[in-house]
Coordinates of C-alpha atoms in Angstrom, one line a residue:
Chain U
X1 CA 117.8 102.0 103.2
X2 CA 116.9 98.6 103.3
X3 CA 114.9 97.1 100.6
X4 CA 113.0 93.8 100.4
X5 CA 113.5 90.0 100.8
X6 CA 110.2 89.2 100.7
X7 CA 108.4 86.0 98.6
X8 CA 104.7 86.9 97.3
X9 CA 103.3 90.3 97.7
X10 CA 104.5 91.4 101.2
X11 CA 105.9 93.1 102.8
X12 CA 103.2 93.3 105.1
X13 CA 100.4 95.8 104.5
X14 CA 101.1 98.8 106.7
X15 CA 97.8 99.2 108.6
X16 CA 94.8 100.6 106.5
X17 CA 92.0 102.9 108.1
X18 CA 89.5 104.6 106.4
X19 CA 87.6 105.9 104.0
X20 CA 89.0 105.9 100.6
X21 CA 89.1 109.3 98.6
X22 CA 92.3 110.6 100.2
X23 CA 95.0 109.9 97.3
X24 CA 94.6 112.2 95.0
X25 CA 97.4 111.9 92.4
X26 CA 100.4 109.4 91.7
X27 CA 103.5 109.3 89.6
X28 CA 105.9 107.0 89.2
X29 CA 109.1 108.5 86.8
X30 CA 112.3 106.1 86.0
X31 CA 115.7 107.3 86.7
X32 CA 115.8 109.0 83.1
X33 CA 112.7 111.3 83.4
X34 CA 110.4 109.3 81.8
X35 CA 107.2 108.9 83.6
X36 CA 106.1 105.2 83.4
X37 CA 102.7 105.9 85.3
X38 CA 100.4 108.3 86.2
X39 CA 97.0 108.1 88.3
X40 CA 94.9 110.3 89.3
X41 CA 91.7 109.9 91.6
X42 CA 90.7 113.1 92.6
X43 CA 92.0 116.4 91.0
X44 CA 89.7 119.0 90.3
X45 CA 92.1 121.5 88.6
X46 CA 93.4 119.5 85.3
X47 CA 96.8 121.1 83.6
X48 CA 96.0 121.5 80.1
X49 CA 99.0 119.9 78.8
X50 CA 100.4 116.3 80.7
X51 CA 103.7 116.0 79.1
X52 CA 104.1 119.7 80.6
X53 CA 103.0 118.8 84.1
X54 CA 105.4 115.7 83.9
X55 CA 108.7 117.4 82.7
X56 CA 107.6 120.3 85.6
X57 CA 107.1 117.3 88.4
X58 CA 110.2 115.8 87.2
X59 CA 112.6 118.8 87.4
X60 CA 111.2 119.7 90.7
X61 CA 112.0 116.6 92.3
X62 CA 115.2 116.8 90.8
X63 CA 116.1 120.1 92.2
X64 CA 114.6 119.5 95.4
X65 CA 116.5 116.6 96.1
X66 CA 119.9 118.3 94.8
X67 CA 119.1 121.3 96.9
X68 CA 118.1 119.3 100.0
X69 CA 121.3 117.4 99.8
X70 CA 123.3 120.1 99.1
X71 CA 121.9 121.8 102.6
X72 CA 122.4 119.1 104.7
X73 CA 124.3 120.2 108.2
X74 CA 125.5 117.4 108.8
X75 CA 127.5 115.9 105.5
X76 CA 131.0 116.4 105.2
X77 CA 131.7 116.4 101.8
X78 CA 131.2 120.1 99.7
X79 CA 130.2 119.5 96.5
X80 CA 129.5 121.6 94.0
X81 CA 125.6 123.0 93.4
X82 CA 124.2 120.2 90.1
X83 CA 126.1 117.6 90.4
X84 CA 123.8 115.2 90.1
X85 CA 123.7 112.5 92.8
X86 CA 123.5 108.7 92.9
X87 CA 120.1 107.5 94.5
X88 CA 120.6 107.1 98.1
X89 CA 124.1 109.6 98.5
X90 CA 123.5 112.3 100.6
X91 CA 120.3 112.9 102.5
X92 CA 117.1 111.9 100.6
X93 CA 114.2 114.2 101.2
X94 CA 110.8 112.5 101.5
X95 CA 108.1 114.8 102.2
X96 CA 106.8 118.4 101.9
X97 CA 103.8 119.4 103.1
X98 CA 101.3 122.6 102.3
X99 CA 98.0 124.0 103.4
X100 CA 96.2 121.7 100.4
X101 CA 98.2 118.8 99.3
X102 CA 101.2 116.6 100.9
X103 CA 103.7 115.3 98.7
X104 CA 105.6 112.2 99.4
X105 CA 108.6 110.8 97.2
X106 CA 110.6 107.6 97.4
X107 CA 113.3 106.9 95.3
X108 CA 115.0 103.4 95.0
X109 CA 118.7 103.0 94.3
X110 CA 117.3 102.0 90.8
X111 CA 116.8 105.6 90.5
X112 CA 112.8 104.7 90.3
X113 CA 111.0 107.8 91.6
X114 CA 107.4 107.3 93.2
X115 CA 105.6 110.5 94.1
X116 CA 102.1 110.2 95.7
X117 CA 100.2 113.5 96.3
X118 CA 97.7 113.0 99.2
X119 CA 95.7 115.2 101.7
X120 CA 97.8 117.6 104.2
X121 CA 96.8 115.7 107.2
X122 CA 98.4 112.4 105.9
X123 CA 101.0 110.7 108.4
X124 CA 104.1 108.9 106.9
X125 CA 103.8 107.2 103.7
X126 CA 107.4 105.8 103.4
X127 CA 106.0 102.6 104.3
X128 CA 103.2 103.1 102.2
X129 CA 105.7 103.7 99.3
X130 CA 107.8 100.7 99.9
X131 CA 104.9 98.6 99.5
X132 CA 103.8 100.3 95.8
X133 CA 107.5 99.7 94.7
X134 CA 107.0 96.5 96.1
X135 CA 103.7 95.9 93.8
X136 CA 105.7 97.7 91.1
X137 CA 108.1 95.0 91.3
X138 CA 106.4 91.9 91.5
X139 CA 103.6 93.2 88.7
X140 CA 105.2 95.2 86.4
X141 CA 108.8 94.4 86.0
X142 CA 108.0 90.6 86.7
X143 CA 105.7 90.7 84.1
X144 CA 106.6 89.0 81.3
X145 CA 105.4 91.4 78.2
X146 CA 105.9 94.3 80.1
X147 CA 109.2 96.3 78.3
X148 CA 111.2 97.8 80.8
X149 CA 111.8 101.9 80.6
X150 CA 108.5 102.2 79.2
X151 CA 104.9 103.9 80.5
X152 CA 103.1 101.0 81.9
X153 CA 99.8 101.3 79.5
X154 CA 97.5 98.4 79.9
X155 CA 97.0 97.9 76.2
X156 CA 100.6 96.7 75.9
X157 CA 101.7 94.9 78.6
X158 CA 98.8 94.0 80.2
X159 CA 99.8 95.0 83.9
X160 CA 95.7 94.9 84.8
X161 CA 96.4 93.4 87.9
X162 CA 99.1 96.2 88.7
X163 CA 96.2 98.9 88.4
X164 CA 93.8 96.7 90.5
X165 CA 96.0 96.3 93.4
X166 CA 97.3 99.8 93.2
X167 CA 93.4 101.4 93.5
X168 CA 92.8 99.3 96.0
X169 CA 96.5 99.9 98.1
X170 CA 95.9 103.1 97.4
X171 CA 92.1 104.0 98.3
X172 CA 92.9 102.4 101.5
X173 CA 95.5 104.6 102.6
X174 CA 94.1 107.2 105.7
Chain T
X1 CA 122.8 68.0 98.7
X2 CA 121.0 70.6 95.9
X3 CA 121.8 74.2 95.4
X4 CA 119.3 76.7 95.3
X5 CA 119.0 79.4 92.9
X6 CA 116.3 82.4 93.2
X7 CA 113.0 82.4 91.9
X8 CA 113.4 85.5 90.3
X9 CA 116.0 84.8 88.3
X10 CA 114.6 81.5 86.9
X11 CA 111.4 83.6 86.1
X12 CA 113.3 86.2 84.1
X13 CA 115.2 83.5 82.4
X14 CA 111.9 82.0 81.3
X15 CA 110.7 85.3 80.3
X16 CA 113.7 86.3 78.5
X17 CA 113.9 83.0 76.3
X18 CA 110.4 83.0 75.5
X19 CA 110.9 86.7 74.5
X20 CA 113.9 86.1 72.8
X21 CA 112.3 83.3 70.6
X22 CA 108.7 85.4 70.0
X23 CA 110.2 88.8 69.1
X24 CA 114.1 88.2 67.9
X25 CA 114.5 85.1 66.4
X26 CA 111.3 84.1 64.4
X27 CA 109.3 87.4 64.8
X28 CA 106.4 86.4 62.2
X29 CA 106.6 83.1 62.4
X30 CA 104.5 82.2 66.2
X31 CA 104.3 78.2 65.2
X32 CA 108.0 78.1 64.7
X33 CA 108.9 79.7 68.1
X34 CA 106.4 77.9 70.0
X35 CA 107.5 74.3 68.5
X36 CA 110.9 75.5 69.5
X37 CA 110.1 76.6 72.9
X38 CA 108.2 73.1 73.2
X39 CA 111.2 71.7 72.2
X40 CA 113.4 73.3 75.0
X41 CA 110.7 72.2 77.8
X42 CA 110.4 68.9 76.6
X43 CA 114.4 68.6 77.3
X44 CA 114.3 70.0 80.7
X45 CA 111.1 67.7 81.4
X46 CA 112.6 64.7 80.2
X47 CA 115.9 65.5 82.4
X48 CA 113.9 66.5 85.4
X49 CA 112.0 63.4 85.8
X50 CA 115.2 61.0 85.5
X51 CA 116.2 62.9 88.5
X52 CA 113.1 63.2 90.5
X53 CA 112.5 59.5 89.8
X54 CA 116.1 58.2 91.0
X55 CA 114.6 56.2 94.0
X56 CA 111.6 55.3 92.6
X57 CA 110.7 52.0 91.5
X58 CA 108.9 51.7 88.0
X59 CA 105.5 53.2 87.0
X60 CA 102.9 50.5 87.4
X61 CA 100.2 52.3 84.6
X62 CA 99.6 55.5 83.1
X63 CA 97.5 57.1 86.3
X64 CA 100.0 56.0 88.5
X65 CA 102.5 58.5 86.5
X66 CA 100.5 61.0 85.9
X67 CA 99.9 61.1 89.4
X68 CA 103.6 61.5 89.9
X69 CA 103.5 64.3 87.7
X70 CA 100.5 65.8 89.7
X71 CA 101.9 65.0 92.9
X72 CA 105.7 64.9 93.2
X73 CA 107.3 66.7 90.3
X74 CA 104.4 69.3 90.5
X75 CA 105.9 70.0 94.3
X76 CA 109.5 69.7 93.4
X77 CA 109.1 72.6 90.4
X78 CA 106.4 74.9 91.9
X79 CA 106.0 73.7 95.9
X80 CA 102.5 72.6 95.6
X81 CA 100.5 70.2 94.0
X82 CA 98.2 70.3 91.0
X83 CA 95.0 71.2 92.7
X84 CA 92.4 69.3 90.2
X85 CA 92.9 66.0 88.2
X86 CA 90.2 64.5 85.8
X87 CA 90.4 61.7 83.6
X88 CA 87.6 60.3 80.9
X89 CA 89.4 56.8 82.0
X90 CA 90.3 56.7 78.2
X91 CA 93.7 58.0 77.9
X92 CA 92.9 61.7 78.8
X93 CA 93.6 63.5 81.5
X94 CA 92.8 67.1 82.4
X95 CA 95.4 68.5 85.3
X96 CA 94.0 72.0 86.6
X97 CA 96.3 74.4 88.8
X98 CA 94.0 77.3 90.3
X99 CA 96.9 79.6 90.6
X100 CA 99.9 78.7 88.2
X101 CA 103.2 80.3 89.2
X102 CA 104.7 81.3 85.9
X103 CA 101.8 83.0 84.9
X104 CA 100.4 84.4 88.2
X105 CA 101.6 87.7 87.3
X106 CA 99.8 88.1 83.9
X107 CA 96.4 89.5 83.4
X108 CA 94.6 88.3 80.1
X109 CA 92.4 91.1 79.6
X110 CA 93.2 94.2 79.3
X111 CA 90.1 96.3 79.8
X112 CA 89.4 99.3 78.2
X113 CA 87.1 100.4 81.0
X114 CA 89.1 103.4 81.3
X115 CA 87.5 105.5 78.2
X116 CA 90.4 104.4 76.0
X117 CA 89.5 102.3 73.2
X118 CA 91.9 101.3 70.5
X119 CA 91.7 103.0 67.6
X120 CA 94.1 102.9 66.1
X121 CA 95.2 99.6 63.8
X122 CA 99.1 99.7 65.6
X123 CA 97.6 99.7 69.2
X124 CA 95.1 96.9 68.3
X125 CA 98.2 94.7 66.7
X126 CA 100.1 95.3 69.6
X127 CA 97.0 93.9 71.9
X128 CA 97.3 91.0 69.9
X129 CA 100.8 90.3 70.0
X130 CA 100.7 90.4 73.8
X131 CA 97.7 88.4 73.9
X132 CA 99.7 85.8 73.0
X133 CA 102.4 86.0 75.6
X134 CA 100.4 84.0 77.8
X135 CA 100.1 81.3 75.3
X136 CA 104.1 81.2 74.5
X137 CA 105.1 81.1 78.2
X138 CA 102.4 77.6 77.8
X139 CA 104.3 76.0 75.5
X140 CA 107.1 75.7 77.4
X141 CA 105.4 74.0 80.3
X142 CA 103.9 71.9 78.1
X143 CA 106.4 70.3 76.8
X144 CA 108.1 70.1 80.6
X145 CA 104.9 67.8 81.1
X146 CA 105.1 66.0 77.9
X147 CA 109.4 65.5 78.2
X148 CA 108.6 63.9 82.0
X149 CA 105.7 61.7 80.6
X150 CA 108.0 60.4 77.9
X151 CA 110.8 59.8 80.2
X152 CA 108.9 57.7 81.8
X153 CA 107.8 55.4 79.0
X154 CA 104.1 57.5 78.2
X155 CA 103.8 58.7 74.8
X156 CA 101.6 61.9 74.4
X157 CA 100.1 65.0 73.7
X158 CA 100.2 68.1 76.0
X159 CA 97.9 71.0 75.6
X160 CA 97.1 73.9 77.6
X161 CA 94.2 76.2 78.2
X162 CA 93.9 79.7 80.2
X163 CA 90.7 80.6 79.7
X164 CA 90.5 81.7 83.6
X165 CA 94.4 83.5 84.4
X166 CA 95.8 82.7 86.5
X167 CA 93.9 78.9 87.0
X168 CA 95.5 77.0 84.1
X169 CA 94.4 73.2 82.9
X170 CA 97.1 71.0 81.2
X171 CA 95.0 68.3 78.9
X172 CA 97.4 65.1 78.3
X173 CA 96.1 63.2 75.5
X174 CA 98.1 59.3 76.1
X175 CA 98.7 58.2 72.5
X176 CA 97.7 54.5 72.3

């Protein structure tokens, strides 16, 4: 998977129609389970308890991905079930899709998980994804007070113009 | 023939120092690590101009090297020029970059439009503290500006305000 070589904030914007409410949720978790952001924009059923819905978001990816790679056809090697697998080894699943909500995932060989939750009838966000690690690279881990492996909360490391540019990425996605 | 060296890494390096001085080594005492990280720009200032001025012949008067500084050095260390110079014609001068590169990924504010307002006394320090990140990562370029300027023969006084992120004004006071 190739990642970027870009200078300023490109790559460049995948193309943007409409109109604006179709995100609904976003996470973004780092390679130890922590979840370092979370944003919703339109979820009318709220869990009671977020540190709850994290760890279940978290541990879902996790098996998913194992279980995914572990199915693969095509891979030669037979592991065993839980080992746990470097970002990138094996086949890396990126969508699943049901009657209400798509879910699409991107992990980067950092082991940086971005999860964005969006309307069934979405198209491919892997692009889409690229471009908010992009963002995540070049306004949160770039800036200065930010402390790495912790939740980006504006109050302490001041990544406003992270959250700006994210909304606005975001609402712009069909 | 120069070598290059990423962007990123000398952005990290500046982050890390100015980090390192703020947080490790004199942790209460701001004044301290700002006079030191002064310190350290005002070396690499004063050894960047010797080489940016190697073909040059001398500075006429004091514009004339603060234009340099606008001009020249501004474009070797950041690829662009300083995009606003005033002068009361009385040994200050006011140089004004609308979008400077070390800071262009800091916002000032942080906004409590989202509901959340501090409350608590350890949230409201930590606001603070990072309020003043901005103004650290300043006193380094300040005394990059004041290090070239001396270099050159200019005695003076370097201070910076960011009052609009990420636009950033460099006053240089000349000392007579």
């Amino acid at each position: 998977m190739q990642f970027f070589a870009g200078t300023e904030i490109s790559p460049s914007l995948p193309a943007a129609t409409a109109s604006g409410n179709n995100g609904h949720m976003m996470y973004v978790f780092n390679r130890d389970g922590i979840c370092l952001l979370y944003r919703e924009w339109n979820r009318p059923l709220h869990t009671l308890n977020a540190q709850q819905d994290h760890k279940l978001m978290f541990g879902l990816l996790f098996s998913l991905k194992s279980l995914t790679a572990k199915m693969d056809p095509t891979s030669v090697e037979k592991g065993n079930l839980g080992v746990p697998q470097l970002p990138g080894q094996g086949c890396s699943f990126h969508s699943f899709r049901t009657n209400t909500y798509k879910l699409s995932f991107m992990e980067s060989p950092s082991g940086i998980k971005l999860i964005l939750i969006t309307h069934p009838r979405t198209g491919d966000l892997r692009e889409s994804l690229k471009y908010i690690y992009n963002l995540y690279v070049e306004y949160v881990v770039k800036n200065p007070p930010y402390t790495p492996r912790t939740p980006i909360s504006n109050f302490l490391c001041m990544c406003e113009l992270f959250n700006t540019a994210l909304d606005q990425y975001v609402r712009s996605i069909s | 023939m120069g070598r290059e060296v990423s962007e990123s890494c000398v952005d990290s390096l500046l982050t890390e120092m100015v980090s390192m001085y703020c947080n490790r080594l004199y942790a209460n005492k701001p004044e301290l690590a700002a006079s030191r990280i002064d310190a350290i720009g005002y070396q690499v200032g004063h050894q960047l101009s010797e080489r940016y001025t190697m073909e040059r012949p001398r500075f006429t008067d004091h514009l004339d090297a603060i234009k340099f500084i606008c001009k020249d050095f501004w474009s070797e260390l950041f690829k662009k020029q300083i995009d606003n110079l005033k002068t009361n014609h009385r040994g200050t001068f006011v140089l004004q970059d609308n979008r400077f590169r070390w800071l262009s990924r800091m916002s000032l504010d942080p906004s409590p439009e989202n509901g959340d307002v501090p409350q608590e006394n350890s949230e409201a320090a930590a606001e603070n503290k990072a309020a003043q990140v901005p103004n650290m990562h300043l006193h380094f370029s300040c005394g990059v500006i004041k290090g070239a300027l001396h270099n050159l023969g200019i005695a003076c006084a370097v201070s910076a305000d960011t009052s609009h992120l990420p636009a950033c004004s460099f006053v240089v006071r000349i000392k007579p």
